CSV table of N, CA and C in Angstrom, one decimal:
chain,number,residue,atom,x,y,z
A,1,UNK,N,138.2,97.5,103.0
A,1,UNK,CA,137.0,97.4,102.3
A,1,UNK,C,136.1,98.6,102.6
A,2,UNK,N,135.6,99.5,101.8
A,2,UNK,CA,134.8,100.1,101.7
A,2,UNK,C,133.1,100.0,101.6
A,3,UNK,N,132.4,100.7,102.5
A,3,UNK,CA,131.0,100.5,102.3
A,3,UNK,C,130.2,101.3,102.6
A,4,UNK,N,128.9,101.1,100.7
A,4,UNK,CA,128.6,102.3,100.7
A,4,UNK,C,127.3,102.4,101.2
A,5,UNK,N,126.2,103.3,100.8
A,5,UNK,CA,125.7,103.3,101.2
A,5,UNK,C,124.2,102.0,100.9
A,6,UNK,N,124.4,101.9,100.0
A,6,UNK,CA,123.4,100.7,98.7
A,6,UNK,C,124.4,99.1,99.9
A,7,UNK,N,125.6,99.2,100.2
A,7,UNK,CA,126.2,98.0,101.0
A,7,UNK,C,125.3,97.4,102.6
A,8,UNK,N,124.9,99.0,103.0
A,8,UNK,CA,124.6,99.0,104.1
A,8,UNK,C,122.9,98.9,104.1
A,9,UNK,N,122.6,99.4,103.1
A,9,UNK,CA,121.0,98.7,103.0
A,9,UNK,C,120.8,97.5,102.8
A,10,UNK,N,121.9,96.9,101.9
A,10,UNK,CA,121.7,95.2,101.6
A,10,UNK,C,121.5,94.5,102.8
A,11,UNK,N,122.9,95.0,104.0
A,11,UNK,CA,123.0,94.3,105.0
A,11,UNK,C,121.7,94.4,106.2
A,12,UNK,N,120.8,95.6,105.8
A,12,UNK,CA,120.0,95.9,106.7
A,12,UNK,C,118.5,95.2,106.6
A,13,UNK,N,118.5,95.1,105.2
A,13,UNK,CA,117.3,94.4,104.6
A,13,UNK,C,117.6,92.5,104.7
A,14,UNK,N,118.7,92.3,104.7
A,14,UNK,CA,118.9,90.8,104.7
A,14,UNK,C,118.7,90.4,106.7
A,15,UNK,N,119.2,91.4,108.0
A,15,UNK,CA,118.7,91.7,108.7
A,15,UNK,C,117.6,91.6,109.0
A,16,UNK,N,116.7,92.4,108.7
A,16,UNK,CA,115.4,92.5,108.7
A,16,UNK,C,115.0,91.1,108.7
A,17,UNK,N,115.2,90.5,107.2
A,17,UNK,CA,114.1,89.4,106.9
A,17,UNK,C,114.5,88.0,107.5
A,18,UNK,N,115.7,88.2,108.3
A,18,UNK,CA,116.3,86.9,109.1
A,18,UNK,C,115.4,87.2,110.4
A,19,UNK,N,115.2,88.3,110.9
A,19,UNK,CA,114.7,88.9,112.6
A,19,UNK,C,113.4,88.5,111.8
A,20,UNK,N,113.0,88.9,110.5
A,20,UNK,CA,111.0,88.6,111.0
A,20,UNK,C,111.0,86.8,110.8
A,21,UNK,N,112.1,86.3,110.4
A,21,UNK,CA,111.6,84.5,110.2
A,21,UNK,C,112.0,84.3,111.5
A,22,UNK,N,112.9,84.9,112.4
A,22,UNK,CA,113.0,83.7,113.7
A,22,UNK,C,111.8,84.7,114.5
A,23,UNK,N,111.4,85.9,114.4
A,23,UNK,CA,110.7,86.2,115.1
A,23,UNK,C,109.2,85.1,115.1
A,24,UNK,N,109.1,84.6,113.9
A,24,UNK,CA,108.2,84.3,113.3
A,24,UNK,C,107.9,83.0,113.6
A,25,UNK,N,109.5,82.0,113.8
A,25,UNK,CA,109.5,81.0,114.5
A,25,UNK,C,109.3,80.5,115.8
A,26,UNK,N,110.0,81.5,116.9
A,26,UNK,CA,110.0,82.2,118.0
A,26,UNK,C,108.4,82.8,118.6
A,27,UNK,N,107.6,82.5,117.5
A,27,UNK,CA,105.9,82.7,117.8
A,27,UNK,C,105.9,84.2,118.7
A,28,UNK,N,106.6,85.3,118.0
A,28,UNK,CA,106.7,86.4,118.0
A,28,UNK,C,106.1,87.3,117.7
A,29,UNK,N,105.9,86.9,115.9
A,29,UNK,CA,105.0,87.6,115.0
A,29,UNK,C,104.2,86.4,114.5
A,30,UNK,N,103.1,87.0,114.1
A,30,UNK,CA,102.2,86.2,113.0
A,30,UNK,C,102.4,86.5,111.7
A,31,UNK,N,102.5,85.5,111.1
A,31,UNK,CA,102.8,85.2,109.9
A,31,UNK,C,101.8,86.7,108.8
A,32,UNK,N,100.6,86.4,109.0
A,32,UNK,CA,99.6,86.7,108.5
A,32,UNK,C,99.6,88.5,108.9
A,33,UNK,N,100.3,89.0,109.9
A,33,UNK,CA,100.5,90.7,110.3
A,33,UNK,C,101.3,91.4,109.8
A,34,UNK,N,100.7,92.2,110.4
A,34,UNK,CA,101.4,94.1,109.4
A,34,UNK,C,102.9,93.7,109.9
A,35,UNK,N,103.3,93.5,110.6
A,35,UNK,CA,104.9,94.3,111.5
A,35,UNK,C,105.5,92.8,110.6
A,36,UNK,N,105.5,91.5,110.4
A,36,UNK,CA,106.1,90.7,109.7
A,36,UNK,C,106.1,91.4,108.2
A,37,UNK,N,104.8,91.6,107.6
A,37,UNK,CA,105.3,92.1,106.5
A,37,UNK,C,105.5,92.7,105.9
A,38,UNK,N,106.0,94.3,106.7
A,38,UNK,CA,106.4,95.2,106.6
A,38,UNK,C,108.2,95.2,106.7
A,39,UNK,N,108.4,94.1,107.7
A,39,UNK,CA,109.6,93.4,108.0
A,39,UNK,C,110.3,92.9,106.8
A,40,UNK,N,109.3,91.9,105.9
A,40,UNK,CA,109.7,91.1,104.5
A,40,UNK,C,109.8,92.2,103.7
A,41,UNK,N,108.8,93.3,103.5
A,41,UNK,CA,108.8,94.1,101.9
A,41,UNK,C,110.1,95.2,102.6
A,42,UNK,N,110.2,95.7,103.8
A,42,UNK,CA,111.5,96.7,103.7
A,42,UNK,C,112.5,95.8,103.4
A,43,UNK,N,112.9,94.7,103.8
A,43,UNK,CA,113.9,93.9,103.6
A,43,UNK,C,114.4,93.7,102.5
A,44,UNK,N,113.3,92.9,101.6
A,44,UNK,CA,113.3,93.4,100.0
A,44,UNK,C,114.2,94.1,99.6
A,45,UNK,N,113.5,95.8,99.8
A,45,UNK,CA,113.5,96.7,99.5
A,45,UNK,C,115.1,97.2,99.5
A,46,UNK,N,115.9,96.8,100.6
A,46,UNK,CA,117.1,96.6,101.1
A,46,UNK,C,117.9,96.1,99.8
A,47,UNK,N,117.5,95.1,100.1
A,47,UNK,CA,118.7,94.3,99.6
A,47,UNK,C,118.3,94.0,97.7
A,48,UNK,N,117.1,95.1,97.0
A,48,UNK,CA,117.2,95.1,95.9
A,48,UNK,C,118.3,96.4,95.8
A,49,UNK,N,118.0,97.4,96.9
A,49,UNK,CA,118.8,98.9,96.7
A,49,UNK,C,120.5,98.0,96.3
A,50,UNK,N,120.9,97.1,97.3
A,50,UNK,CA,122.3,96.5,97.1
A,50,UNK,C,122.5,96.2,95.8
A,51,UNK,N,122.1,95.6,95.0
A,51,UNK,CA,121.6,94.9,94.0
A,51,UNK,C,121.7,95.5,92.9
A,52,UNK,N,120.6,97.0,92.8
A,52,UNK,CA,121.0,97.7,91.7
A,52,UNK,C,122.4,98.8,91.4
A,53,UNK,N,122.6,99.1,92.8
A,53,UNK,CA,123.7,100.1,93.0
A,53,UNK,C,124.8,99.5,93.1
A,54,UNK,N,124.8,98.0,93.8
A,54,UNK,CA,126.1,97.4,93.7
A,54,UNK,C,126.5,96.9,92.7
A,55,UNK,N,126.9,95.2,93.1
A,55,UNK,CA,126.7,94.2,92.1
A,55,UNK,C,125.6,93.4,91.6
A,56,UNK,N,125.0,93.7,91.0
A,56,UNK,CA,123.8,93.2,90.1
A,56,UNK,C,124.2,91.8,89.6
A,57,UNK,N,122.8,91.2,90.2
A,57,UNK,CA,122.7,89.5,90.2
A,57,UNK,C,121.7,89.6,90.0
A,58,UNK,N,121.0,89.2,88.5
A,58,UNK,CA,119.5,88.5,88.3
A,58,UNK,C,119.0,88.2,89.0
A,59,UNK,N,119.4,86.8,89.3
A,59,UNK,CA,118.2,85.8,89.9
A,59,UNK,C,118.2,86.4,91.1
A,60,UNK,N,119.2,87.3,92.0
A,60,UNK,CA,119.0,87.4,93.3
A,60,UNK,C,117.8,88.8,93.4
A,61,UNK,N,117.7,89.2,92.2
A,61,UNK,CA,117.1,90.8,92.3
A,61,UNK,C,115.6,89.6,92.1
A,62,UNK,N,115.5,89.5,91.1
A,62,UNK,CA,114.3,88.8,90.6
A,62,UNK,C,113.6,87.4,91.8
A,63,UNK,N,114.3,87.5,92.8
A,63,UNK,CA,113.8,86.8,93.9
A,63,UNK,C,113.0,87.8,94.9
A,64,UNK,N,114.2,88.7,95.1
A,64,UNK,CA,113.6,90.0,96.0
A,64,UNK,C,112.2,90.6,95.4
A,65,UNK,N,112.3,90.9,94.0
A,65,UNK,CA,110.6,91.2,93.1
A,65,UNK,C,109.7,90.4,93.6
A,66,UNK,N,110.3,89.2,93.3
A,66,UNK,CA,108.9,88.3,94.1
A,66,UNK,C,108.8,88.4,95.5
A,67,UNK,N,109.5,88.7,96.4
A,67,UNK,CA,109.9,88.5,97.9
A,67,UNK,C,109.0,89.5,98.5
A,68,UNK,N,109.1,90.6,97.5
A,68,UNK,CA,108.6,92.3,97.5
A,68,UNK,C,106.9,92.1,97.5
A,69,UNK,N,106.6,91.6,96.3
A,69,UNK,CA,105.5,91.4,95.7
A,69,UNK,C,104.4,90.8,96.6
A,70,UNK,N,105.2,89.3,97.1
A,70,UNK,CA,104.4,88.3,97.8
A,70,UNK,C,104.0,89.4,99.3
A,71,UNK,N,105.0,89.6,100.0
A,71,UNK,CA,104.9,91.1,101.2
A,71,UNK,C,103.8,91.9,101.0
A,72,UNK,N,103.5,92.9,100.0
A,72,UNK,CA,102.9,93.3,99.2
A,72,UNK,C,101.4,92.6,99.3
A,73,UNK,N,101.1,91.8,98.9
A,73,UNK,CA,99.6,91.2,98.8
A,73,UNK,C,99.6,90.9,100.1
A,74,UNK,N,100.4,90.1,100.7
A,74,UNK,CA,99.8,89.7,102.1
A,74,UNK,C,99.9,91.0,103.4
A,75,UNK,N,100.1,92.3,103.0
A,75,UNK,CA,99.6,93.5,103.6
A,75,UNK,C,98.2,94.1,103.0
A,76,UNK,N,98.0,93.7,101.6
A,76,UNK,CA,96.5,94.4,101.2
A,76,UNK,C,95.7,93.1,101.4
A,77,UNK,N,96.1,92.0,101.9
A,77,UNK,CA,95.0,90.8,102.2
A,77,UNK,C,94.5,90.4,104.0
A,78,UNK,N,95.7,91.3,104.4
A,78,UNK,CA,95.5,91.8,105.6
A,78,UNK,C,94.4,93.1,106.1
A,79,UNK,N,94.6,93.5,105.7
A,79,UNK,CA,94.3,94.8,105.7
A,79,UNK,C,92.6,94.9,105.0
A,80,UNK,N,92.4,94.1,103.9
A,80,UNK,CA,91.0,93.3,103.5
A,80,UNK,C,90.2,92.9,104.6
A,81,UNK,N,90.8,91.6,104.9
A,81,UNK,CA,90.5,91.1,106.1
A,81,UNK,C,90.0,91.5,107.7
A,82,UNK,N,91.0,92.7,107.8
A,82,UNK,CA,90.4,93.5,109.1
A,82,UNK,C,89.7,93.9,108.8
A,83,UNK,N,89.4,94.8,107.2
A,83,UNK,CA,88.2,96.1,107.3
A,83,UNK,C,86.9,94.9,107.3
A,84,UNK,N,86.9,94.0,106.6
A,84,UNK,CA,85.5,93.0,106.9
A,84,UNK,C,85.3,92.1,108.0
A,85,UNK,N,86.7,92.1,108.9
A,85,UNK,CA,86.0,91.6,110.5
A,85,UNK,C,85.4,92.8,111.3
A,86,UNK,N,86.1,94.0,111.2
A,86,UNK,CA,85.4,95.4,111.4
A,86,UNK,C,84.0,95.8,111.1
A,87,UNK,N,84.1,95.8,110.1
A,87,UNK,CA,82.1,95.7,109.0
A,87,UNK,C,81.7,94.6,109.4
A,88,UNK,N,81.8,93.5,109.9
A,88,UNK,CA,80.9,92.3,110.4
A,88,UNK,C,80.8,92.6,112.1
A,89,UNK,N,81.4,93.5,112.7
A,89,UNK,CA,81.4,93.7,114.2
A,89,UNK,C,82.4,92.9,115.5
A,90,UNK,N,83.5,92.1,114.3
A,90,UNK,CA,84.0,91.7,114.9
A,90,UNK,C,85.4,92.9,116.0
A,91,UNK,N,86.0,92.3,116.9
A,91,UNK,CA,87.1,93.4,117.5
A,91,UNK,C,88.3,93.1,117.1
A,92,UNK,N,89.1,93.7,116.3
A,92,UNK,CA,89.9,93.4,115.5
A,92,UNK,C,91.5,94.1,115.7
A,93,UNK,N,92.2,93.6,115.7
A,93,UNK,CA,93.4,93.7,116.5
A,93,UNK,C,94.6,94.4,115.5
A,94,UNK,N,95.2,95.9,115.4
A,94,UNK,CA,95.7,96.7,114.1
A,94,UNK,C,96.7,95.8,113.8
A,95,UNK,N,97.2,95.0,114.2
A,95,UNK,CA,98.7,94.5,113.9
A,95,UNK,C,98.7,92.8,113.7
């Protein structure tokens, strides 16, 4: 069996987003921080590369869009949220 390089991203991004849920269960990460959802959207990002380069599966691509997406807002709602505990004088924690 051969594997290319789109094989090895799939494997790396489905990786990824298994380490940020037990990390996540494991009271590791918080749900709501950069390093979890940085974790979800590269993962994504992974295993759409598989996806389009390999074997292409709708529903599985069109899960990762949303997967991507959802990651995606909950980094600019993060990221919201610190700059206005910051502007309110709260001490606010990068991650």
């Amino acid at each position: 069996m051969t594997f290319y390089w789109h094989d090895w991203a799939g494997y790396v991004g489905v990786a990824l987003m298994l380490l940020a849920y037990l990390l996540l269960q494991a009271h590791k990460l918080h749900g709501n921080g950069l390093v979890y959802q940085l974790m979800n959207v590269l993962g994504a990002l992974g295993v759409m590369l598989s996806l389009l380069f390999g074997a292409f599966n709708a529903s599985a691509f069109f899960m990762e869009v949303a997967w991507l997406l959802i990651g995606l807002y909950g980094i600019a709602r993060g990221a919201r949220v610190r700059k206005e505990a910051r502007e309110a004088g709260h001490k606010v924690a990068p991650w």
